Coordinates of C-alpha atoms in Angstrom, one line a residue:
M127 CA 0.0 0.0 0.0
T128 CA 1.4 3.2 -1.0
Q129 CA 1.6 6.1 1.5
S130 CA 0.0 9.3 0.5
P131 CA 2.2 12.3 0.7
Q132 CA 1.9 14.4 4.0
K133 CA 0.2 17.8 3.7
K134 CA 2.1 20.8 4.8
P135 CA 0.4 23.0 7.4
P136 CA -0.9 26.3 6.0
S137 CA 1.3 29.3 6.3
P138 CA 0.4 31.8 9.0
P139 CA -1.2 34.9 7.9
P140 CA 1.1 37.9 7.4
R141 CA 1.6 40.1 10.5
P142 CA -0.3 43.4 10.4
P143 CA 1.9 46.4 9.7
A144 CA 3.1 48.3 12.7
P145 CA 1.0 51.3 13.7
P146 CA 2.3 54.7 12.7
P147 CA 4.4 56.5 15.3
R148 CA 2.5 58.3 18.1
A149 CA 2.7 62.0 18.7
A150 CA 3.4 63.1 22.3
A151 CA 2.8 66.5 23.6
S152 CA 5.7 68.3 25.1
A153 CA 5.5 70.8 27.9
D154 CA 5.2 73.8 25.6
G155 CA 2.3 72.3 23.7
A156 CA 4.3 71.2 20.6
T157 CA 4.1 67.5 19.4
Q158 CA 7.0 65.3 18.7
Q159 CA 7.2 61.9 17.0
M160 CA 7.8 58.8 19.2
P161 CA 9.2 55.6 17.7
A162 CA 6.8 52.7 17.1
R163 CA 6.7 50.1 19.8
T164 CA 6.9 46.4 19.0
M165 CA 3.9 44.3 20.0
P166 CA 4.0 42.9 23.5
M167 CA 5.0 39.3 24.0
N168 CA 1.5 38.4 25.4
P169 CA -1.8 40.3 25.9
Q170 CA -1.7 39.8 29.7
A171 CA 1.5 41.8 30.0
A172 CA 0.0 44.6 28.0
K173 CA -3.1 44.6 30.2
A174 CA -1.0 44.7 33.3
K175 CA 0.9 47.7 32.1
A176 CA -2.2 49.6 31.1
K177 CA -3.2 52.3 33.7
A178 CA -6.8 53.4 34.5
A179 CA -7.6 56.8 33.2
P180 CA -7.5 59.5 35.9
P181 CA -10.8 60.8 37.3
P182 CA -12.1 64.1 36.1
G183 CA -10.0 67.1 37.6
A184 CA -7.1 64.9 38.5
V185 CA -3.7 65.7 37.1
P186 CA -1.4 63.0 35.9
K187 CA 2.0 63.0 37.6
A188 CA 3.9 63.1 34.3
A189 CA 1.8 66.1 33.2
K190 CA 2.5 67.7 36.6
R191 CA 6.2 67.4 36.3
S192 CA 6.5 68.5 32.7
A193 CA 4.3 71.5 33.2
A194 CA 6.1 72.4 36.3
K195 CA 9.5 73.0 34.5
A196 CA 8.0 75.9 32.4
G197 CA 7.1 79.3 33.6
P198 CA 3.6 80.7 33.6
S199 CA 1.6 80.8 30.4
P200 CA 1.6 84.1 28.5
G201 CA -0.7 86.7 30.2
N202 CA -0.2 85.2 33.6
P203 CA 2.0 86.7 36.4
T204 CA 4.5 84.8 38.5
L205 CA 3.5 83.7 42.0
Q206 CA 6.0 86.2 43.4
E207 CA 4.3 89.0 41.5
I208 CA 0.9 88.1 42.9
V209 CA 2.3 87.8 46.4
K210 CA 4.1 91.1 46.2
R211 CA 0.9 92.8 45.1
A212 CA -1.1 91.1 47.8
D213 CA 1.4 92.3 50.4
E214 CA 1.3 95.8 49.2
E215 CA -2.6 95.9 49.3
G216 CA -2.8 94.4 52.8
V217 CA -4.4 91.1 51.6
S218 CA -4.7 88.3 54.1
D219 CA -5.2 85.3 51.8
I220 CA -4.7 84.4 48.2
H221 CA -6.8 81.8 46.4
V222 CA -5.5 80.2 43.1
G223 CA -6.5 77.0 41.2
V224 CA -6.7 75.5 37.9
N225 CA -9.6 76.7 35.8
E226 CA -10.1 79.6 38.3
I227 CA -9.4 83.2 38.3
P228 CA -7.0 84.3 41.1
R229 CA -8.7 85.9 44.1
F230 CA -7.7 87.9 47.1
R231 CA -9.2 88.0 50.6
K232 CA -9.0 91.5 52.0
R233 CA -10.7 92.6 55.2
G234 CA -12.8 89.6 55.1
D235 CA -14.1 89.8 51.6
I236 CA -13.0 87.8 48.4
T237 CA -12.4 89.8 45.3
S238 CA -11.5 88.5 41.8
L239 CA -8.4 89.8 40.0
E240 CA -8.2 90.8 36.4
Y241 CA -5.9 87.9 35.4
P242 CA -7.1 85.1 33.1
K243 CA -8.2 81.7 34.4
T244 CA -5.2 79.7 35.6
D245 CA -4.1 76.8 33.4
L246 CA -2.2 73.7 34.6
N247 CA 1.1 75.0 33.3
T248 CA 0.8 78.2 35.2
F249 CA -0.3 76.6 38.3
M250 CA 2.6 74.2 38.4
S251 CA 5.1 76.8 37.7
W252 CA 3.6 78.6 40.8
L253 CA 4.1 75.5 42.9
R254 CA 7.8 75.4 41.7
E255 CA 8.2 78.9 43.1
C256 CA 7.3 78.0 46.6
M257 CA 7.7 74.2 46.9
T258 CA 10.7 71.8 46.6
D259 CA 10.5 68.8 44.2
E260 CA 10.0 66.6 47.2
E261 CA 7.1 68.7 48.5
I262 CA 5.5 68.6 45.1
R263 CA 5.9 64.8 45.0
Q264 CA 4.2 64.7 48.5
F265 CA 1.2 66.6 47.1
Q266 CA 1.1 64.3 44.0
D267 CA 1.0 61.2 46.3
H268 CA -1.3 62.5 49.0
L269 CA -3.3 65.2 47.1
D270 CA -2.9 67.5 50.1
F271 CA 0.1 69.5 51.3
D272 CA 0.7 72.0 54.1
G273 CA 3.9 74.1 54.3
A274 CA 5.4 77.5 54.4
F275 CA 7.7 79.6 52.3
D276 CA 9.6 82.9 52.7
F277 CA 9.8 85.3 49.9
G278 CA 12.0 87.6 51.8
F279 CA 9.5 90.5 51.8
V280 CA 6.8 88.3 53.3
R281 CA 6.3 84.8 54.5
I282 CA 3.4 82.6 53.4
R283 CA 1.7 79.6 54.7
I284 CA 0.8 77.2 51.9
N285 CA -2.0 74.7 51.6
V286 CA -2.4 72.8 48.3
F287 CA -5.2 70.4 47.6
D288 CA -6.9 68.7 44.7
S289 CA -10.5 69.5 43.7
L290 CA -13.0 68.6 40.9
A291 CA -11.9 71.6 38.8
G292 CA -8.2 70.6 39.4
P293 CA -5.4 71.4 41.9
A294 CA -5.8 74.5 43.9
M295 CA -3.8 76.5 46.5
V296 CA -4.5 78.9 49.4
L297 CA -1.7 81.2 50.6
R298 CA -2.0 83.0 54.0
L299 CA 0.3 86.0 54.2
I300 CA 2.4 86.2 57.4
P301 CA 4.0 89.6 57.8
S302 CA 7.7 89.7 58.2
N303 CA 7.4 92.5 60.8
I304 CA 5.6 91.0 63.9
L305 CA 2.9 93.5 65.2
T306 CA 3.3 94.4 68.9
M307 CA 0.4 94.3 71.3
E308 CA 0.4 98.1 71.3
Q309 CA 0.0 98.2 67.5
L310 CA -2.8 95.5 67.9
K311 CA -4.4 97.6 70.7
S312 CA -4.6 94.4 72.7
P313 CA -6.0 94.5 76.2
E314 CA -3.5 95.3 78.9
V315 CA -4.0 92.1 80.7
F316 CA -2.3 90.3 77.8
K317 CA 1.1 91.6 79.1
D318 CA 0.2 90.4 82.7
I319 CA -0.4 86.9 81.2
C320 CA 3.1 86.9 79.6
H321 CA 4.7 87.3 83.0
Y322 CA 3.4 83.9 84.3
H323 CA 6.3 81.4 84.8
K324 CA 4.2 78.3 84.4
G325 CA 0.8 77.1 83.4
L326 CA -1.4 76.8 80.3
I327 CA -2.4 79.8 78.1
L328 CA -5.0 79.0 75.3
V329 CA -5.7 81.4 72.4
T330 CA -8.6 80.2 70.5
G331 CA -10.9 81.2 67.6
P332 CA -12.1 80.1 64.1
T333 CA -9.8 80.3 61.1
G334 CA -9.0 83.8 60.1
S335 CA -9.7 85.2 63.6
G336 CA -6.2 86.5 64.1
K337 CA -5.4 84.2 67.0
S338 CA -1.9 83.4 65.5
T339 CA -1.2 87.2 65.2
T340 CA -2.2 87.7 68.8
M341 CA -0.1 84.9 70.0
A342 CA 2.9 86.1 68.0
A343 CA 2.6 89.5 69.6
M344 CA 2.7 87.9 73.1
I345 CA 5.8 85.7 72.1
D346 CA 7.4 88.9 70.7
Y347 CA 6.8 90.7 74.1
I348 CA 8.4 87.8 76.0
N349 CA 11.3 87.6 73.5
R350 CA 12.1 91.4 74.0
N351 CA 11.7 91.5 77.7
M352 CA 12.5 88.2 79.4
A353 CA 15.6 86.0 79.5
H354 CA 13.7 82.8 78.6
H355 CA 14.2 79.8 76.4
I356 CA 11.3 79.6 74.0
I357 CA 10.6 76.5 71.9
T358 CA 7.9 76.6 69.2
I359 CA 6.6 73.3 67.6
E360 CA 4.4 74.2 64.7
D361 CA 2.9 72.7 61.5
P362 CA 4.1 74.8 59.6
V363 CA 6.1 77.5 61.4
E364 CA 4.3 80.8 60.7
F365 CA 5.8 83.8 62.4
V366 CA 9.6 83.7 62.7
H367 CA 11.1 85.2 65.9
V368 CA 14.7 86.2 66.0
S369 CA 16.3 85.7 69.4
Q370 CA 16.6 88.9 71.3
K371 CA 16.6 88.8 75.2
A372 CA 15.1 85.3 74.9
L373 CA 16.6 82.4 73.1
V374 CA 14.0 81.2 70.4
K375 CA 14.1 77.8 68.7
H376 CA 11.6 77.0 65.9
R377 CA 10.7 73.4 65.0
E378 CA 8.5 72.5 62.1
V379 CA 6.7 69.2 61.9
G380 CA 7.9 67.2 58.9
R381 CA 11.1 69.3 58.6
H382 CA 12.7 69.4 62.0
T383 CA 10.6 66.5 63.6
R384 CA 8.7 63.6 62.3
E385 CA 5.8 63.7 64.8
F386 CA 4.2 66.6 66.7
K387 CA 3.9 64.6 69.9
N388 CA 7.5 63.4 69.7
A389 CA 8.7 67.0 69.5
L390 CA 6.5 68.0 72.4
K391 CA 7.8 65.2 74.6
A392 CA 11.4 65.9 73.6
A393 CA 10.9 69.7 74.4
L394 CA 10.4 68.7 78.1
R395 CA 14.1 67.7 78.1
E396 CA 15.3 70.8 76.3
D397 CA 15.3 73.1 79.3
P398 CA 12.4 75.3 78.1
D399 CA 10.8 78.2 79.9
L400 CA 8.0 78.6 77.3
M401 CA 6.6 76.0 74.9
L402 CA 4.4 77.1 72.0
V403 CA 2.6 74.0 70.7
G404 CA 0.6 75.5 67.9
E405 CA -2.8 73.9 67.5
I406 CA -3.8 71.2 70.1
R407 CA -5.6 68.7 68.0
D408 CA -5.9 65.6 70.0
K409 CA -6.1 63.9 73.5
E410 CA -2.4 63.0 73.4
T411 CA -1.2 66.5 72.7
M412 CA -3.5 68.1 75.3
G413 CA -2.3 65.5 77.9
I414 CA 1.4 66.4 77.2
A415 CA 0.6 70.1 77.3
L416 CA -1.1 69.7 80.7
K417 CA 1.8 67.7 82.0
A418 CA 4.3 70.4 80.9
A419 CA 2.2 73.1 82.4
S420 CA 1.9 71.3 85.7
T421 CA 5.7 70.6 85.9
G422 CA 6.9 74.2 85.9
H423 CA 6.7 75.3 82.2
L424 CA 4.7 77.9 80.5
V425 CA 2.7 76.4 77.6
M426 CA 0.8 78.2 74.9
G427 CA -1.4 76.7 72.3
T428 CA -4.5 77.2 70.1
L429 CA -7.8 75.6 69.5
H430 CA -10.6 76.2 67.0
T431 CA -13.3 77.3 69.5
N432 CA -15.5 80.3 69.6
S433 CA -15.6 81.1 73.4
A434 CA -13.8 80.5 76.7
V435 CA -16.4 78.1 78.0
K436 CA -16.6 76.2 74.8
T437 CA -13.0 75.7 74.9
I438 CA -13.4 73.9 78.3
E439 CA -16.1 71.8 76.7
R440 CA -13.9 71.0 73.8
I441 CA -11.0 69.8 76.0
M442 CA -13.3 67.6 78.0
G443 CA -14.7 66.2 74.8
M444 CA -11.2 64.9 73.9
F445 CA -11.3 62.5 76.7
P446 CA -13.6 59.6 77.6
P447 CA -16.2 60.3 80.3
A448 CA -14.4 58.2 82.9
E449 CA -11.3 60.3 82.7
Q450 CA -13.0 63.7 82.8
P451 CA -13.3 64.3 86.5
A452 CA -9.5 63.9 87.0
L453 CA -9.0 66.0 83.9
R454 CA -11.1 68.9 85.3
V455 CA -8.8 69.0 88.3
S456 CA -5.7 68.9 86.2
L457 CA -7.0 71.6 83.9
A458 CA -8.0 73.8 86.9
E459 CA -4.6 73.5 88.4
S460 CA -2.7 74.2 85.2
L461 CA -4.9 76.9 83.5
V462 CA -3.7 80.5 83.4
C463 CA -6.2 81.8 81.0
I464 CA -8.3 81.3 77.8
V465 CA -8.5 84.0 75.2
A466 CA -11.2 83.5 72.5
Q467 CA -10.8 85.9 69.6
G468 CA -12.9 87.2 66.7
L469 CA -12.5 89.8 64.1
C470 CA -15.1 92.3 62.9
K471 CA -15.2 95.2 60.3
T472 CA -15.0 98.6 61.6
T473 CA -16.6 101.8 60.4
D474 CA -13.3 103.1 58.8
G475 CA -13.0 100.0 56.7
K476 CA -10.4 98.2 58.8
R477 CA -10.9 95.3 61.2
A478 CA -10.8 95.1 65.0
A479 CA -10.4 92.1 67.4
F480 CA -12.9 91.3 70.2
H481 CA -12.3 88.8 72.9
D482 CA -13.6 86.4 75.5
I483 CA -11.0 86.6 78.3
M484 CA -11.2 84.2 81.1
I485 CA -8.6 84.4 83.8
A486 CA -8.2 81.3 86.0
T487 CA -8.9 82.9 89.4
D488 CA -9.6 80.7 92.4
A489 CA -13.3 81.0 91.8
V490 CA -13.0 80.1 88.1
K491 CA -10.9 77.1 89.0
E492 CA -13.5 75.9 91.4
Y493 CA -16.2 76.1 88.7
V494 CA -14.0 74.3 86.2
I495 CA -13.8 71.4 88.7
K496 CA -17.6 71.5 89.3
N497 CA -18.2 71.8 85.5
D498 CA -20.5 74.8 86.1
L499 CA -19.8 76.7 82.9
E500 CA -22.7 79.2 83.3
A501 CA -21.2 80.4 86.6
I502 CA -17.8 81.0 84.8
T503 CA -19.6 83.2 82.3
Q504 CA -21.2 85.2 85.0
I505 CA -17.8 85.7 86.7
M506 CA -16.3 86.9 83.4
L507 CA -19.1 89.5 83.2
R508 CA -18.5 90.7 86.7
S509 CA -14.7 90.6 86.8
E510 CA -13.5 93.4 84.5
F511 CA -11.1 94.6 87.3
E512 CA -9.4 91.1 86.8
G513 CA -9.0 91.8 83.1
M514 CA -11.9 89.5 82.2
T515 CA -14.6 90.2 79.6
T516 CA -16.9 88.5 77.3
M517 CA -17.3 88.8 73.5
N518 CA -20.6 90.7 73.8
K519 CA -19.1 93.1 76.3
A520 CA -16.2 93.7 74.0
L521 CA -18.4 94.2 71.0
Y522 CA -20.6 96.7 73.0
N523 CA -17.5 98.6 73.9
L524 CA -16.5 98.9 70.3
Y525 CA -20.0 99.9 69.4
Q526 CA -19.9 102.7 72.1
E527 CA -16.6 103.9 70.8
G528 CA -18.2 104.3 67.3
R529 CA -15.8 101.8 65.8
I530 CA -18.6 99.3 64.7
T531 CA -22.2 99.6 63.8
E532 CA -25.1 98.0 65.7
E533 CA -25.6 95.5 62.8
T534 CA -22.0 94.4 63.1
A535 CA -22.3 93.9 66.9
L536 CA -25.4 91.7 66.4
E537 CA -23.8 89.9 63.5
K538 CA -20.6 88.9 65.3
S539 CA -22.2 88.2 68.7
P540 CA -22.2 84.6 69.8
T541 CA -25.5 85.2 71.6
P542 CA -27.4 87.9 69.6
N543 CA -30.3 88.0 72.0
E544 CA -28.0 89.0 74.8
M545 CA -26.3 91.5 72.6
A546 CA -29.5 93.2 71.8
Q547 CA -30.1 93.6 75.6
F548 CA -26.7 95.2 75.8
L549 CA -27.5 97.6 73.0
R550 CA -30.8 98.6 74.7
G551 CA -29.0 99.2 78.0
R552 CA -30.6 96.4 79.9
I553 CA -27.4 94.8 80.9

């Protein structure tokens, strides 16, 4: 039997031609030809390398880096030019962001500038002016960044964040020249507070209330008049104090220390007379601050509360109920004062501070332990000779001096009904 000849397998189809070279956009918008890539060895490898498309408003890292190398787009100023103008006009905050017109906040109001909407290239060039490459990478990784930068003529606090429209940034201007308590027209009792050798001083208020400015003026007074060792632990460092009669050391979280709480614990072993702890955000920080205040150190810190009695409530709320009775005793023993501050527009177009001032007298300490906050408010109303006051009383004094209107007094009052009684002469 003869064997039939074996058939040859069919030849494979010809490979498709390579795709044409892709065009890639460069930083300046021009396109350049990229060499054609060979096909991957297997489809799974190609799928593994594929990246998901970024969500709307997100900025790819490669785009950020390439855009950052260029200057602002035509028609846009540099960040230094914007900050210089803001400093000259007495602006408190600058708001910039991709697809938004730059804005200033001046005396409480936000106004738009005549510049065009900010594109990504311009925004990233602004970041390069005030942030290092490492800080920009931190923002790209975490989509949030807090920091500070010194232009020489003014220092700025930086907050960068991502949003639906694209990345944005808010800059708070920190004057290079620290205002004195006399220039701020601060109550005379603030100087008396600075002469304490130990205890806890809290300056509180909402964002933009000027509490950092007030605390800087108090530190400046101590720096000029007392031979103290002052350690500040901030995130970031805002007002920079140059050592005068006092020795001042600034530490910034993330730059000079890894953790806020670690720096605070270490400060206890660094022979401080005064520790500025910035914002007290949690139970652990408050616990260390109270310990430092009770062991012979003067401690200053801030909280975001609107009144003296609400500050006590906030501190208690940081701790579980079982720990609160002992905490009230510890707070009463350590507390020097609580200053809650607000800002209001005056009739001459400027702004003035008004305060809740609670001095920790023996009577106040007793009511802190008893948790009788209403009794503390009544003591504050009756103890002007001790330097105490309430916000309503402070607003009423500004109204009597003709510095604010009745409408402003009612608008800024924490208790408008009581404020109305002040204005009608019933209190």
